[in-house]
Amino acid sequence: MSGRSTKKIADPVKKQTLADFKVGVDNVIFSVDIAQNRLLVLLVMRRDEPFLGQWCLPGTLVRHGESLEDAAYRILSEKIRVNNLYLEQLYTFGGPGRDPREAPDSFGVRYLSVSYFALVRFAEAELIADGVSGIAWYPIKQVPKLGFDHNKILEYGYRRLRNKLEYSPIAFDVLPELFTLNDLYQLYTTVLGENFSDYSNFRARLLKLGFLCDTGLKISRGAGRPASLYRFDAEAFAPFKDKPLVFI
Amino acid sequence: MSGRSTKKIADPVKKQTLADFKVGVDNVIFSVDIAQNRLLVLLVMRRDEPFLGQWCLPGTLVRHGESLEDAAYRILSEKIRVNNLYLEQLYTFGGPGRDPREAPDSFGVRYLSVSYFALVRFAEAELIADGVSGIAWYPIKQVPKLGFDHNKILEYGYRRLRNKLEYSPIAFDVLPELFTLNDLYQLYTTVLGENFSDYSNFRARLLKLGFLCDTGLKISRGAGRPASLYRFDAEAFAPFKDKPLVFI
DNA sequence: ACAAAAGTGTTTTTTATACACCCATGC
DNA sequence: GCATGGGTGTATAAAAAACACTTTTGT
């Protein structure tokens, strides 16, 4: 308490003035490798201080005239080429001292991070290596210690991914136009774990909802009966928007 | 397309440079007036330009050394006195041009808003009028046109409130220590609408979950049978954390 | 005695869960 | 013909929804 009042003498000058910020955008970019049943997250190796040479989420600072979402799309397109993706804002981390570039207890500029969460199609995603430093898909279970507070951001993004998958149709943004129910099921199990639902029940529930339409086309993958190809019908899905827990 | 390339000549100087930000925090503060069955949101009248004299969400700019959440608590405590509340971050709005103080297409500073969502106990909330301009609880259905993009923020907060109520125990942060099941039910109906559930079913579901304990105390409110007073048992609730859709 | 508020119980319908089983294809 | 992946069906348990009914108080 007495420590506090000591502080109060020094504070008024500083505390009353507004902080100046640089705003960064950090992306948690997921993709699902169905073939290997792995959930992957995109990491890049820092080329600058701080945290030079350490793995981080891909991020950037926001430029003049650029919206937050624009910045998020910019980093994304600097790192990977994709046509299909889902992207949404995640959370904003902005405590003082979260970035080492902020001189401690100074009038210096603060660094705030608005994080975005993205899910991209693994098969078509093409990583853009700049030839200087690393970029890689990391299986979620093998992510190392990251720079900044990026492990926390990633954890936040992972939780969001699992929730989103349960009640919104983001899977279809990342599946090909035509897909089998097994493709869909595998995507779900890879993210949510094996025991989230039995295949037969998953199937029955989804088909009953009525926004997956059977194209009649069949695809044969090696041995076994050929699978029907389905298409996601966005119009038929419309009435389910805003309704909780559509899937699983 | 040719318009674009013209732009490109002018851009590099500006677009490549980082934007400087002031960061604001805007609060969507809800309370539930059970007596009158109204959901209320706190609005304040702006004392400064821009939007002087117009109703807005209570907000402030973040100061040196202050975290976002600290700023959110600061405005809150400048406007109302409360002991019990729930508060969480909502969303970050940061497009260029969202604040009129940004000179259009200039090098000037950008204004970004991190919004927070709060639920406070109506009965104990004491509004702090500064004697200069207005502050008031507005029924959600009667909110006027607000300054900035605050109607959008409010809408976002309203949706969050309804969702949160369904799967997390925020109601208990805002009910008195001891409450009747009717108090709880009325809070729910006021926010979610009359037809979200039948009282008897609501009651049965909640009691079965087992984190409401009957204190044995009774309270009599006018005519009719006295009601049991319950207490929320946070420990007994713990296992339900992270499980979706506990209520309703 | 009766209206008002609180609380209990019952019936019906729908959904979830766990399986067992049939179908079509490649080898 | 049999392993493999695809697809259907059924039986049981649990949850949601609708609604009728009892209990306890004030007046």
Coordinates of N, CA and C in Angstrom, one line a residue, chain A residues 8-86:
Chain A
K8 N 2.5 6.6 -6.9 CA 1.5 7.6 -7.3 C 2.1 9.0 -7.6
I9 N 3.2 9.2 -6.9 CA 3.9 10.5 -7.1 C 4.6 10.5 -8.5
A10 N 5.1 9.4 -8.9 CA 5.8 9.3 -10.2 C 4.8 9.2 -11.3
D11 N 3.7 8.6 -11.0 CA 2.7 8.3 -12.1 C 2.1 9.4 -12.9
P12 N 1.4 10.3 -12.2 CA 0.5 11.2 -13.0 C 1.0 11.7 -14.3
V13 N 2.2 12.0 -14.4 CA 2.8 12.5 -15.7 C 2.5 11.5 -16.8
K14 N 2.9 10.2 -16.4 CA 2.9 9.2 -17.4 C 1.6 8.5 -17.6
K15 N 0.9 8.2 -16.5 CA -0.3 7.4 -16.5 C -1.4 8.1 -17.3
Q16 N -1.4 9.4 -17.1 CA -2.5 10.2 -17.7 C -2.3 10.3 -19.2
T17 N -1.1 10.1 -19.7 CA -0.9 10.3 -21.1 C -1.3 9.0 -21.9
L18 N -1.7 9.2 -23.1 CA -2.1 8.1 -23.9 C -1.0 7.3 -24.4
A19 N -1.1 6.0 -24.5 CA -0.1 5.2 -25.0 C -0.1 5.2 -26.5
D20 N 1.0 5.1 -27.2 CA 1.1 5.0 -28.6 C 1.3 3.6 -29.0
F21 N 0.6 3.1 -30.0 CA 0.7 1.7 -30.3 C 1.2 1.5 -31.8
K22 N 1.9 0.4 -31.9 CA 2.0 -0.3 -33.2 C 1.1 -1.5 -33.1
V23 N 0.4 -1.8 -34.1 CA -0.6 -2.9 -34.1 C -0.1 -4.0 -35.0
G24 N 0.1 -5.1 -34.4 CA 0.5 -6.3 -35.2 C -0.7 -7.2 -35.4
V25 N -0.6 -8.0 -36.4 CA -1.6 -9.1 -36.7 C -0.8 -10.4 -36.7
D26 N -1.3 -11.4 -35.9 CA -0.6 -12.7 -35.9 C -1.7 -13.7 -36.3
N27 N -1.3 -14.6 -37.2 CA -2.2 -15.6 -37.7 C -2.0 -17.0 -37.1
V28 N -3.0 -17.6 -36.7 CA -3.0 -19.0 -36.4 C -3.6 -19.8 -37.6
I29 N -2.7 -20.3 -38.4 CA -3.2 -20.9 -39.6 C -3.2 -22.4 -39.5
F30 N -4.3 -23.0 -39.6 CA -4.4 -24.5 -39.5 C -4.7 -25.1 -40.8
S31 N -4.2 -26.3 -40.9 CA -4.7 -27.2 -42.0 C -4.8 -28.6 -41.6
V32 N -5.5 -29.4 -42.2 CA -5.7 -30.8 -41.8 C -5.2 -31.7 -42.9
D33 N -4.2 -32.5 -42.6 CA -3.6 -33.4 -43.5 C -4.4 -34.7 -43.3
I34 N -5.4 -34.9 -44.1 CA -6.3 -36.1 -44.0 C -5.5 -37.4 -44.2
A35 N -4.6 -37.4 -45.2 CA -3.9 -38.6 -45.5 C -3.1 -39.1 -44.3
Q36 N -2.6 -38.2 -43.5 CA -1.8 -38.6 -42.4 C -2.5 -38.4 -41.0
N37 N -3.7 -38.0 -41.1 CA -4.5 -37.7 -39.9 C -3.8 -36.8 -38.9
R38 N -3.4 -35.7 -39.4 CA -2.7 -34.7 -38.6 C -3.2 -33.3 -38.7
L39 N -3.3 -32.7 -37.6 CA -3.7 -31.3 -37.6 C -2.4 -30.4 -37.6
L40 N -2.3 -29.5 -38.5 CA -1.0 -28.8 -38.7 C -1.3 -27.3 -38.4
V41 N -0.2 -26.7 -38.0 CA -0.3 -25.2 -37.8 C 1.0 -24.6 -38.5
L42 N 0.8 -23.5 -39.1 CA 1.9 -22.9 -39.9 C 2.8 -22.1 -39.0
L43 N 4.1 -22.4 -39.0 CA 5.0 -21.6 -38.2 C 6.1 -21.0 -39.1
V44 N 6.6 -19.9 -38.8 CA 7.7 -19.3 -39.5 C 8.9 -19.0 -38.6
M45 N 10.1 -18.9 -39.1 CA 11.2 -18.6 -38.3 C 11.5 -17.1 -38.4
R46 N 11.6 -16.4 -37.3 CA 11.8 -15.0 -37.3 C 13.1 -14.6 -37.9
R47 N 13.0 -13.6 -38.8 CA 14.2 -13.1 -39.5 C 14.8 -11.9 -38.8
D48 N 14.1 -11.3 -37.8 CA 14.5 -10.1 -37.2 C 14.5 -10.3 -35.7
E49 N 15.1 -9.4 -35.0 CA 15.0 -9.3 -33.6 C 13.6 -8.6 -33.3
P50 N 13.0 -8.9 -32.2 CA 13.4 -9.9 -31.2 C 13.0 -11.3 -31.6
F51 N 13.5 -12.3 -30.9 CA 13.3 -13.7 -31.2 C 13.8 -14.2 -32.5
L52 N 14.9 -13.5 -33.0 CA 15.5 -14.0 -34.2 C 15.8 -15.4 -34.2
G53 N 15.4 -16.1 -35.3 CA 15.8 -17.6 -35.3 C 14.8 -18.5 -34.6
Q54 N 13.8 -17.9 -34.0 CA 12.9 -18.7 -33.2 C 11.6 -18.9 -34.0
W55 N 10.9 -20.0 -33.8 CA 9.7 -20.2 -34.5 C 8.6 -19.4 -33.9
C56 N 7.7 -18.8 -34.8 CA 6.6 -17.9 -34.4 C 5.4 -18.2 -35.3
L57 N 4.3 -17.6 -34.9 CA 3.2 -17.5 -35.8 C 3.5 -16.5 -36.8
P58 N 3.1 -16.6 -38.0 CA 3.3 -15.6 -39.0 C 2.5 -14.3 -38.6
G59 N 3.3 -13.2 -38.6 CA 2.6 -12.0 -38.2 C 3.2 -10.8 -39.0
T60 N 2.6 -9.7 -38.8 CA 3.1 -8.5 -39.5 C 2.5 -7.3 -38.7
L61 N 3.1 -6.1 -39.0 CA 2.6 -4.9 -38.4 C 1.6 -4.3 -39.4
V62 N 0.6 -3.6 -38.9 CA -0.4 -3.0 -39.8 C 0.1 -1.7 -40.4
R63 N -0.1 -1.6 -41.7 CA 0.4 -0.4 -42.4 C -0.7 0.7 -42.5
H64 N -0.2 1.8 -43.0 CA -1.1 2.9 -43.2 C -2.3 2.5 -44.2
G65 N -3.5 2.8 -43.8 CA -4.6 2.6 -44.7 C -5.0 1.1 -44.8
E66 N -4.4 0.3 -44.0 CA -4.7 -1.1 -44.1 C -5.6 -1.5 -42.9
S67 N -6.7 -2.3 -43.2 CA -7.5 -2.7 -42.2 C -6.8 -4.0 -41.5
L68 N -7.3 -4.3 -40.3 CA -6.8 -5.5 -39.6 C -6.9 -6.7 -40.5
E69 N -8.1 -6.9 -41.0 CA -8.3 -8.1 -41.8 C -7.4 -8.1 -43.1
D70 N -7.3 -6.9 -43.7 CA -6.4 -6.8 -44.8 C -5.0 -7.3 -44.4
A71 N -4.5 -6.8 -43.3 CA -3.2 -7.2 -42.8 C -3.1 -8.7 -42.6
A72 N -4.2 -9.3 -42.1 CA -4.2 -10.8 -41.9 C -4.1 -11.5 -43.2
Y73 N -4.8 -11.0 -44.2 CA -4.8 -11.6 -45.5 C -3.4 -11.4 -46.1
R74 N -2.8 -10.3 -45.9 CA -1.5 -10.0 -46.5 C -0.4 -11.0 -46.0
I75 N -0.3 -11.2 -44.7 CA 0.7 -12.2 -44.2 C 0.4 -13.5 -44.8
L76 N -0.9 -13.9 -44.7 CA -1.3 -15.2 -45.2 C -0.8 -15.4 -46.6
S77 N -1.0 -14.4 -47.5 CA -0.7 -14.6 -48.9 C 0.8 -14.4 -49.1
E78 N 1.5 -13.9 -48.1 CA 3.0 -13.8 -48.2 C 3.6 -15.2 -47.9
K79 N 2.9 -16.0 -47.2 CA 3.4 -17.2 -46.7 C 2.9 -18.5 -47.4
I80 N 1.7 -18.4 -47.9 CA 1.1 -19.6 -48.6 C 0.2 -19.1 -49.7
R81 N 0.1 -19.9 -50.7 CA -0.8 -19.7 -51.8 C -2.0 -20.7 -51.6
V82 N -3.1 -20.1 -51.4 CA -4.3 -21.0 -51.3 C -5.5 -20.3 -52.0
N83 N -6.5 -21.1 -52.3 CA -7.7 -20.5 -52.9 C -8.9 -20.6 -51.9
N84 N -8.8 -21.6 -51.1 CA -9.9 -21.8 -50.2 C -9.5 -21.7 -48.7
L85 N -10.2 -20.8 -48.0 CA -9.8 -20.7 -46.6 C -11.0 -20.1 -45.9
Y86 N -10.9 -20.3 -44.6 CA -11.8 -19.6 -43.7 C -10.9 -18.8 -42.7

